[in-house]
Amino acid sequence: MEPVTQIDGRAYPFGVKNVDTDMIIAAEWLKTISRVGLGKGAFAALRADPANVFDDPAYAGSPILIAGDNFGCGSSREHAAWALADMGVKAVIAPSFSDIFSGNAFKNGILTVVLPQEQVYRLMEVARTDTIHIDLAEQMVTTPFQDRMPFDIDPFRKQCLMGGLDEVGLTMARGEAISGYEMRRMQAEPWLVPVAA
Amino acid sequence: MALFNYRNVGARGTGMTEARTLYDKIWDAHVVEQRDDGTALIYIDRHLVHEVTSPQAFEGLRLAGRPVRRPELTLAVPDHNVPTTARVDADGKRIPIADPESAQQLAALERNAPEFGIRYIDATAPEQGIVHVVGPEQGFTLPGLTLVCGDSHTAAHGALGALAFGIGTSEVEHVLATQTLLLKKSKSMEVRVEGDLGFGVSAKDVILAIIGRIGTAGGTGHVIEYRGTTFDAMSVEGRLTVSNMSIEAGARAGVFAPDEATFAYIKGRPMAPQGADWDKAVAYWKTLRTDDGARFDRTVHLDATQIAPNVTWGTSPEDVVPITGSVPDPDSFEDASKRAAARTALDYMGLSSGQRMQDVGVQHIFIGSCTNSRIEDLRAAAAILRGRHIAGGIKQALVVPGSGLVKRQAEAEGLDRIFVEAGFEWREPGCSACLGMNPDKVPAGESCASTSNRNFMGRQGPGARTHLVSPAMAAAAAVTGRLTDVRELATRD
């Protein structure tokens, strides 16, 4: 996964509360064989409204999504995180997130930033005209107007994101330990490898 | 700075002198590294892959340029989407799958398996079948191993003494790339059943009784160990039916200590150890028993002699009553949310409280699924159907063997003729009408006596009404066109 250090750019001033994963990506997309391409199906129901922020050319390709309280609630479908990643979203800022969604987002290299509601409102305002900057190392959201908003993040997740380590990559870094274990097991239990058919 | 502090294997509090459960023993043997935050890196010995939950995992590997760490420990077989009608035409040519999305998921697996060096059983191969039937049948599933699959019914493999559980797509990718998972240890639960099963009572009735007793959340956060004289006397195929539905009791895994019946079942299977390895393996497997004095976090006892042939009345696998019973009154439940759920369920099922279960008519019969599609299941159903015919009200009666090998065995025994003469359709192996992903579905508003594992709303098709039963009970319902006490039709030996 690509390391995340600085995220800089326009942001979708979305702000809707209690957005569930069905709204992010509908069930009809679950029969896909791919985790890319889901951006096309993202927020499909909301996009029926011609005034939606996702189809506004001013925000096209924004790396940041500003959302409302309890973002990503509902089903555990990882397709929701895949859809956002496919849209090019690298960070979501909201007053709160569902646990499952933020876990899935993290597994897919998307930073979830929790800020107080007033600061989220302020960012919504800035986002309409200007860019927003997120510095993960400093744990700080800034704007061109000298706004400085510190945020908390789990140290483990921070290091994984900054190192570009997904969980798979992280475990792969323990490859020697795994190999050592395999050798011990293979000696004690030679039937560990199934007989070739 | 290191991300975590790791401790060496064996340096943990659980010493060899402490009395351990079977689950403790398998867990301890698979800890690659223990982390200070309570999670452990657990080695995965066997990985079964099917077409629905694997495509994104393979794509993830491709995008990151990662290989499968130990492809020889993985076995891929399509089952969920495959139609159960003929797969090759008269010239032996493959018949294409009509549904484009199903065809695409199958084509993806067919492409991914060889690309990553994984053994693949094609939909037209004689060994093809439901992953949870194929694993034990091929000797891929062995005692003492950890086994995972992107499917919640992976719990089935616990019948052979493996620690087996379902995983999500990201975890599928994690296992493919690293052959491990980061896990927190579950609590342990003993389900002890003692006594002889009555006439006409099967393994399915036992697990339905257990789920009816502890509920669908009863085993949440636990690994179940099934113990007691009832299970000691049960065949390995019966145990597969029991552990299969552990997940319906909320438990991610359910295990049986391997015994002589287990060893006899495994010996000589294609992927099982042979020669000196076999002897060494059996010697090790014999140590896989819960020590005397080992503690379970929770224990449940059932008296096998009190278990009748069971049926479900509602839309949750915990909605269990004996066939001699009636549809319950929703107001009889203490819990308010259960009362509401029962009312919704009765409305969906088209039933009214107080109605005798034996008066409930059915229009569809499904004998199959990873729960009940093995040779013993087909024999039990055929014993009821021999010389009989399905009732006039039955619109469709399907029998779907769990694998091509089960199908051949049944044909060698003449069971297919009994089914066909009785009015059943004799199909090709797959998940079939257990879930609405392939053409086998139950129409809205119609009822099915089904040997599968889930009676959720819409599970067998939108609006379909499912009654979970054993194979013999499904056969009995086919003969009468209503839910029926198999003991009225069966003959005692």
Coordinates of C-alpha atoms in Angstrom, one line a residue, chain B residues 38-479:
Chain B
G38 CA -3.4 -10.2 23.5
T39 CA -3.5 -11.1 19.8
A40 CA -1.4 -14.0 18.4
L41 CA -0.1 -14.7 14.9
I42 CA -1.7 -18.1 14.2
Y43 CA -0.5 -20.4 11.5
I44 CA -3.1 -21.7 9.1
D45 CA -2.5 -25.2 7.8
R46 CA -5.3 -25.5 5.3
H47 CA -7.2 -23.0 3.2
L48 CA -10.3 -23.8 1.1
V49 CA -11.2 -21.3 -1.6
H50 CA -14.5 -21.0 -3.5
E51 CA -15.6 -18.5 -6.2
V52 CA -17.6 -16.0 -4.2
T53 CA -15.3 -14.6 -1.5
S54 CA -12.0 -15.0 -3.2
P55 CA -11.9 -12.8 -6.4
Q56 CA -11.0 -9.6 -4.5
A57 CA -8.4 -11.4 -2.4
F58 CA -6.6 -12.6 -5.5
E59 CA -6.8 -9.2 -7.1
G60 CA -5.3 -7.7 -3.9
L61 CA -2.3 -10.0 -4.3
R62 CA -2.0 -9.2 -8.0
L63 CA -2.0 -5.4 -7.3
A64 CA 0.6 -5.7 -4.6
G65 CA 2.7 -8.2 -6.7
R66 CA 2.5 -10.8 -3.9
P67 CA 2.6 -14.5 -4.4
V68 CA 0.6 -17.1 -2.4
R69 CA 3.0 -18.2 0.4
R70 CA 2.2 -21.9 0.4
P71 CA 0.0 -22.7 -2.5
E72 CA 0.1 -26.4 -1.8
L73 CA -1.9 -25.8 1.5
T74 CA -4.8 -24.3 -0.5
L75 CA -7.5 -26.1 -2.4
A76 CA -10.0 -24.3 -4.7
V77 CA -13.3 -25.6 -5.8
P78 CA -16.4 -23.8 -7.2
D79 CA -19.7 -24.6 -5.4
H80 CA -22.0 -21.6 -4.6
N81 CA -22.8 -20.5 -8.2
V82 CA -22.7 -23.7 -10.1
P83 CA -26.0 -24.8 -11.5
T84 CA -26.9 -28.4 -10.5
T85 CA -28.2 -29.4 -13.9
A86 CA -25.9 -31.2 -16.4
R87 CA -22.5 -29.6 -16.9
V88 CA -21.4 -31.3 -20.1
D89 CA -23.5 -32.0 -23.2
A90 CA -23.8 -35.3 -25.0
D91 CA -20.4 -34.7 -26.7
G92 CA -18.7 -34.1 -23.4
K93 CA -18.5 -30.4 -24.0
R94 CA -18.9 -27.9 -21.2
I95 CA -22.3 -26.3 -21.0
P96 CA -21.9 -22.5 -20.4
I97 CA -23.5 -21.0 -17.3
A98 CA -26.4 -18.8 -18.2
D99 CA -26.2 -16.2 -15.5
P100 CA -23.4 -13.8 -16.6
E101 CA -22.3 -12.8 -13.0
S102 CA -22.1 -16.4 -11.9
A103 CA -20.2 -17.3 -15.0
Q104 CA -17.8 -14.5 -14.3
Q105 CA -17.2 -15.5 -10.7
L106 CA -16.4 -19.1 -11.8
A107 CA -14.2 -17.9 -14.6
A108 CA -12.2 -15.7 -12.2
L109 CA -11.5 -18.7 -9.9
E110 CA -10.6 -20.9 -12.9
R111 CA -8.1 -18.2 -13.9
N112 CA -6.8 -17.3 -10.4
A113 CA -6.0 -20.8 -9.2
P114 CA -3.5 -21.7 -11.8
E115 CA -2.0 -18.2 -11.9
F116 CA -1.2 -18.6 -8.2
G117 CA -0.3 -22.2 -8.3
I118 CA -3.3 -23.5 -6.4
R119 CA -4.8 -26.9 -6.8
Y120 CA -8.1 -26.5 -8.5
I121 CA -11.0 -28.9 -8.8
D122 CA -13.0 -27.9 -11.9
A123 CA -16.8 -27.8 -11.9
T124 CA -16.8 -30.8 -14.3
A125 CA -14.3 -32.9 -12.3
P126 CA -15.6 -36.1 -10.6
E127 CA -14.2 -34.8 -7.2
Q128 CA -16.1 -31.4 -7.4
G129 CA -18.5 -30.6 -4.7
I130 CA -19.3 -28.3 -1.8
V131 CA -16.0 -27.2 -0.2
H132 CA -17.1 -28.6 3.2
V133 CA -17.9 -32.0 1.7
V134 CA -14.7 -32.1 -0.5
G135 CA -12.2 -31.2 2.2
P136 CA -12.9 -34.2 4.5
E137 CA -13.6 -36.5 1.6
Q138 CA -10.2 -35.8 0.0
G139 CA -8.3 -36.1 3.3
F140 CA -7.4 -32.4 3.0
T141 CA -9.0 -31.9 6.4
L142 CA -7.1 -33.6 9.2
P143 CA -7.2 -33.6 13.0
G144 CA -5.1 -31.0 14.9
L145 CA -4.9 -28.6 11.9
T146 CA -6.1 -25.1 11.5
L147 CA -8.4 -24.7 8.5
V148 CA -10.1 -21.6 7.1
C149 CA -12.4 -20.7 4.2
G150 CA -14.2 -17.6 3.2
D151 CA -17.5 -19.2 4.3
S152 CA -19.1 -19.4 7.8
H153 CA -19.9 -23.1 7.5
T154 CA -16.2 -23.9 7.6
A155 CA -17.0 -24.9 11.2
A156 CA -18.0 -28.3 9.7
H157 CA -14.3 -29.5 9.5
G158 CA -14.2 -29.4 13.3
A159 CA -15.8 -32.8 13.2
L160 CA -12.4 -34.3 12.4
G161 CA -10.7 -32.5 15.2
A162 CA -9.5 -29.5 13.2
L163 CA -9.9 -25.9 14.4
A164 CA -11.9 -24.6 11.5
F165 CA -13.7 -21.3 11.0
G166 CA -15.0 -18.9 8.4
I167 CA -13.1 -15.7 7.4
G168 CA -13.8 -12.5 5.4
T169 CA -12.2 -11.5 2.1
S170 CA -9.4 -9.4 3.6
E171 CA -8.5 -12.4 5.8
V172 CA -8.6 -14.7 2.7
E173 CA -5.9 -12.4 1.2
H174 CA -4.0 -12.4 4.5
V175 CA -3.9 -16.2 4.6
L176 CA -3.0 -16.5 0.9
A177 CA -0.1 -14.1 1.4
T178 CA 1.2 -15.1 4.8
Q179 CA -0.4 -18.5 5.7
T180 CA -1.3 -16.8 9.1
L181 CA -4.0 -14.8 10.7
L182 CA -3.8 -12.3 13.6
L183 CA -6.4 -13.6 16.1
K184 CA -7.5 -13.2 19.7
K185 CA -8.3 -16.5 21.4
S186 CA -11.9 -17.3 22.0
K187 CA -13.6 -18.6 25.1
S188 CA -14.3 -22.3 25.4
M189 CA -17.7 -23.9 25.7
E190 CA -18.5 -27.6 26.4
V191 CA -21.7 -29.0 24.8
R192 CA -22.2 -32.3 26.4
V193 CA -24.8 -34.7 25.2
E194 CA -25.3 -38.1 26.9
G195 CA -27.4 -41.1 26.0
D196 CA -28.7 -43.0 23.0
L197 CA -30.6 -41.3 20.3
G198 CA -34.1 -42.5 19.9
F199 CA -35.5 -44.3 16.8
G200 CA -35.7 -41.8 13.8
V201 CA -33.5 -39.2 15.6
S202 CA -30.4 -38.1 13.7
A203 CA -27.4 -35.8 14.1
K204 CA -29.4 -32.9 12.5
D205 CA -32.0 -33.2 15.3
V206 CA -29.2 -33.1 17.9
I207 CA -27.7 -29.9 16.6
L208 CA -31.2 -28.3 16.1
A209 CA -31.9 -29.2 19.7
I210 CA -28.6 -27.6 20.8
I211 CA -29.4 -24.4 18.9
G212 CA -32.9 -24.4 20.1
R213 CA -31.6 -24.6 23.7
I214 CA -28.7 -22.0 23.6
G215 CA -30.0 -19.7 20.8
T216 CA -28.2 -18.3 17.8
A217 CA -26.0 -16.1 20.0
G218 CA -25.4 -18.7 22.6
G219 CA -22.0 -19.6 21.4
T220 CA -20.9 -16.1 20.4
G221 CA -17.2 -15.5 21.2
H222 CA -16.7 -19.2 22.0
V223 CA -15.3 -22.3 20.4
I224 CA -17.6 -25.3 21.2
E225 CA -16.3 -28.7 22.0
Y226 CA -18.9 -31.4 21.5
R227 CA -18.5 -34.2 24.1
G228 CA -20.4 -37.1 25.6
T229 CA -21.5 -40.6 24.8
T230 CA -24.0 -39.5 22.1
F231 CA -21.2 -38.0 20.1
D232 CA -18.8 -40.9 20.8
A233 CA -21.4 -43.2 19.2
M234 CA -22.1 -40.8 16.3
S235 CA -20.5 -41.4 12.8
V236 CA -18.0 -38.9 11.5
E237 CA -20.6 -37.8 8.9
G238 CA -23.1 -37.2 11.7
R239 CA -20.4 -35.1 13.5
L240 CA -19.9 -33.1 10.3
T241 CA -23.6 -32.2 10.4
V242 CA -23.3 -31.1 14.0
S243 CA -20.1 -29.0 13.8
N244 CA -21.3 -27.5 10.5
M245 CA -24.1 -25.7 12.3
S246 CA -21.9 -24.4 15.2
I247 CA -22.1 -21.0 13.5
E248 CA -25.9 -21.1 13.7
A249 CA -25.3 -21.3 17.5
G250 CA -23.1 -18.2 17.2
A251 CA -19.8 -20.1 17.6
R252 CA -17.2 -19.6 14.9
A253 CA -15.9 -23.1 15.4
G254 CA -17.0 -26.4 16.9
V255 CA -14.6 -29.3 17.5
F256 CA -14.7 -33.0 18.3
A257 CA -11.8 -34.9 19.7
P258 CA -10.5 -37.3 17.0
D259 CA -11.0 -41.0 17.9
E260 CA -10.8 -44.4 16.2
A261 CA -13.8 -43.5 14.0
T262 CA -12.1 -40.4 12.8
F263 CA -8.9 -42.3 12.0
A264 CA -10.8 -45.0 10.1
Y265 CA -12.7 -42.3 8.2
I266 CA -9.5 -40.5 7.1
K267 CA -7.3 -43.5 6.3
G268 CA -6.7 -44.0 2.6
R269 CA -8.2 -40.8 1.5
P270 CA -6.3 -39.2 -1.5
M271 CA -4.6 -36.3 0.4
A272 CA -4.2 -38.1 3.8
P273 CA -0.8 -39.1 5.2
Q274 CA 0.4 -42.5 4.2
G275 CA 2.9 -45.1 5.4
A276 CA 5.2 -44.0 8.2
D277 CA 3.7 -40.5 8.2
W278 CA 0.3 -42.1 8.9
D279 CA 1.5 -43.9 12.0
K280 CA 3.2 -40.8 13.3
A281 CA 0.1 -38.7 12.6
V282 CA -2.2 -41.1 14.4
A283 CA 0.1 -41.2 17.4
Y284 CA 0.0 -37.4 17.5
W285 CA -3.8 -37.2 16.9
K286 CA -4.4 -39.5 19.9
T287 CA -3.0 -36.7 22.2
L288 CA -5.6 -34.3 20.9
R289 CA -8.1 -34.8 23.8
T290 CA -9.2 -32.4 26.5
D291 CA -7.2 -33.2 29.6
D292 CA -9.0 -34.3 32.8
G293 CA -9.6 -31.3 34.9
A294 CA -9.4 -28.8 32.0
R295 CA -11.8 -25.9 32.5
F296 CA -14.4 -24.7 30.0
D297 CA -15.7 -21.1 30.3
R298 CA -19.3 -22.5 29.8
T299 CA -20.9 -25.9 29.8
V300 CA -24.3 -27.0 28.5
H301 CA -25.8 -30.5 29.0
L302 CA -28.5 -32.2 26.9
D303 CA -30.1 -35.6 27.4
A304 CA -30.1 -37.4 24.1
T305 CA -33.0 -39.6 25.0
Q306 CA -35.2 -36.5 25.2
I307 CA -34.4 -35.3 21.7
A308 CA -37.2 -35.9 19.1
P309 CA -37.1 -35.4 15.3
N310 CA -37.0 -31.6 15.1
V311 CA -38.3 -28.9 12.7
T312 CA -38.0 -25.2 12.6
W313 CA -41.1 -23.0 12.6
G314 CA -39.6 -19.5 12.1
T315 CA -36.9 -17.6 10.4
S316 CA -34.0 -18.2 12.8
P317 CA -32.3 -21.6 13.3
E318 CA -33.1 -21.3 17.0
D319 CA -36.9 -21.5 16.3
V320 CA -36.9 -25.2 16.9
V321 CA -39.8 -27.5 18.0
P322 CA -40.2 -31.3 18.0
I323 CA -42.3 -32.5 15.1
T324 CA -44.9 -33.5 17.6
G325 CA -45.2 -29.9 18.8
S326 CA -47.0 -26.8 17.6
V327 CA -46.2 -23.3 16.4
P328 CA -45.5 -21.3 19.6
D329 CA -47.4 -18.2 20.7
P330 CA -45.2 -15.1 20.2
D331 CA -46.5 -13.8 23.5
S332 CA -45.0 -16.8 25.3
F333 CA -41.5 -15.5 24.9
E334 CA -40.1 -13.5 27.8
D335 CA -37.9 -11.2 25.7
A336 CA -39.7 -8.3 23.9
S337 CA -37.5 -8.3 20.9
K338 CA -38.0 -12.1 20.6
R339 CA -41.8 -11.6 20.7
A340 CA -41.6 -9.1 17.9
A341 CA -39.3 -11.3 15.9
A342 CA -41.6 -14.3 16.3
R343 CA -44.6 -12.3 15.1
T344 CA -42.7 -11.1 12.1
A345 CA -41.5 -14.7 11.5
L346 CA -45.0 -16.2 11.7
D347 CA -46.3 -13.6 9.3
Y348 CA -43.5 -14.3 6.9
M349 CA -43.9 -18.1 7.2
G350 CA -47.7 -17.9 6.8
L351 CA -48.2 -19.8 10.1
S352 CA -50.4 -19.2 13.2
S353 CA -49.7 -19.9 16.8
G354 CA -51.0 -23.2 18.0
Q355 CA -50.9 -24.8 14.6
R356 CA -49.6 -28.4 14.8
M357 CA -46.3 -28.7 13.0
Q358 CA -47.5 -31.9 11.3
D359 CA -50.3 -29.9 9.7
V360 CA -47.9 -27.5 7.9
G361 CA -48.0 -28.2 4.2
V362 CA -44.9 -28.1 2.0
Q363 CA -44.5 -27.7 -1.8
H364 CA -40.7 -28.1 -2.1
I365 CA -38.2 -30.6 -0.8
F366 CA -34.5 -30.0 -0.7
I367 CA -32.1 -32.7 0.3
G368 CA -28.5 -31.3 0.1
S369 CA -26.1 -28.6 1.4
C370 CA -22.9 -28.8 3.3
T371 CA -25.0 -29.8 6.3
N372 CA -26.7 -32.9 4.9
S373 CA -25.5 -34.1 1.5
R374 CA -23.2 -37.0 2.3
I375 CA -23.8 -40.7 1.6
E376 CA -25.3 -41.4 5.0
D377 CA -27.8 -38.6 4.5
L378 CA -28.8 -39.9 1.1
R379 CA -29.1 -43.4 2.5
A380 CA -31.4 -42.2 5.3
A381 CA -33.6 -40.3 2.9
A382 CA -33.7 -43.2 0.4
A383 CA -34.7 -45.7 3.2
I384 CA -37.9 -43.7 3.7
L385 CA -38.6 -43.2 -0.1
R386 CA -38.0 -46.8 -1.2
G387 CA -41.3 -48.0 -2.8
R388 CA -43.0 -44.7 -2.1
H389 CA -43.7 -41.6 -4.2
I390 CA -43.8 -37.8 -3.5
A391 CA -47.3 -36.4 -2.7
G392 CA -49.3 -34.7 -5.4
G393 CA -48.8 -31.2 -3.8
I394 CA -45.1 -31.3 -4.1
K395 CA -44.0 -29.0 -6.9
Q396 CA -40.3 -29.8 -6.8
A397 CA -38.2 -32.3 -4.9
L398 CA -34.4 -32.0 -5.3
V399 CA -31.7 -34.3 -4.1
V400 CA -28.3 -32.7 -4.6
P401 CA -25.3 -34.9 -3.6
G402 CA -22.5 -33.0 -1.8
S403 CA -19.8 -34.0 -4.2
G404 CA -19.3 -36.0 -7.4
L405 CA -17.9 -38.9 -5.3
V406 CA -21.0 -39.0 -3.1
K407 CA -23.1 -39.0 -6.3
R408 CA -21.2 -41.9 -7.7
Q409 CA -21.3 -43.9 -4.5
A410 CA -25.1 -43.3 -4.3
E411 CA -25.5 -44.5 -7.9
A412 CA -23.4 -47.6 -7.2
E413 CA -25.8 -48.3 -4.3
G414 CA -28.8 -47.7 -6.5
L415 CA -30.0 -44.8 -4.4
D416 CA -30.5 -42.6 -7.4
R417 CA -33.1 -44.9 -8.8
I418 CA -35.0 -44.9 -5.5
F419 CA -35.0 -41.1 -5.6
V420 CA -36.0 -40.8 -9.2
E421 CA -38.7 -43.5 -8.9
A422 CA -40.1 -41.5 -6.0
G423 CA -40.3 -38.4 -8.1
F424 CA -37.2 -36.6 -7.0
E425 CA -34.7 -34.8 -9.4
W426 CA -31.2 -36.3 -9.1
R427 CA -28.8 -33.4 -9.6
E428 CA -25.1 -32.5 -9.9
P429 CA -23.2 -31.4 -6.8
G430 CA -23.2 -27.8 -5.4
C431 CA -24.7 -25.5 -2.8
S432 CA -27.9 -25.5 -4.8
A433 CA -31.1 -24.4 -3.0
C434 CA -29.4 -23.7 0.3
L435 CA -28.8 -20.1 -0.8
G436 CA -30.2 -18.0 -3.7
M437 CA -27.0 -17.7 -5.7
N438 CA -27.7 -20.3 -8.4
P439 CA -30.8 -21.3 -10.4
D440 CA -32.2 -23.6 -7.6
K441 CA -34.6 -21.5 -5.6
V442 CA -37.9 -21.8 -3.8
P443 CA -40.6 -19.4 -5.1
A444 CA -42.0 -16.6 -2.9
G445 CA -44.8 -17.8 -0.5
E446 CA -44.0 -21.5 -0.9
S447 CA -42.7 -23.8 1.8
C448 CA -39.7 -26.1 1.7
A449 CA -38.7 -29.0 4.0
S450 CA -35.0 -28.5 3.7
T451 CA -31.9 -30.3 5.0
S452 CA -29.8 -27.1 4.8
N453 CA -28.7 -24.9 7.7
R454 CA -30.4 -21.5 7.5
N455 CA -34.1 -20.6 7.5
F456 CA -33.5 -16.8 7.2
M457 CA -36.0 -14.7 5.3
G458 CA -35.2 -15.0 1.6
R459 CA -32.4 -17.5 2.1
Q460 CA -33.8 -20.0 -0.5
G461 CA -35.1 -17.2 -2.7
P462 CA -37.1 -14.0 -2.1
G463 CA -40.1 -14.8 0.0
A464 CA -39.2 -18.5 0.3
R465 CA -40.3 -20.3 3.5
T466 CA -37.8 -22.8 4.9
H467 CA -38.3 -25.5 7.5
L468 CA -35.0 -27.1 8.6
V469 CA -35.2 -30.8 9.0
S470 CA -33.0 -34.0 8.8
P471 CA -32.8 -35.9 5.5
A472 CA -35.2 -38.7 6.7
M473 CA -37.7 -36.0 7.8
A474 CA -37.4 -34.3 4.4
A475 CA -38.1 -37.6 2.7
A476 CA -41.1 -38.1 5.0
A477 CA -42.5 -34.7 4.2
A478 CA -42.0 -35.4 0.5
V479 CA -44.2 -38.5 0.8

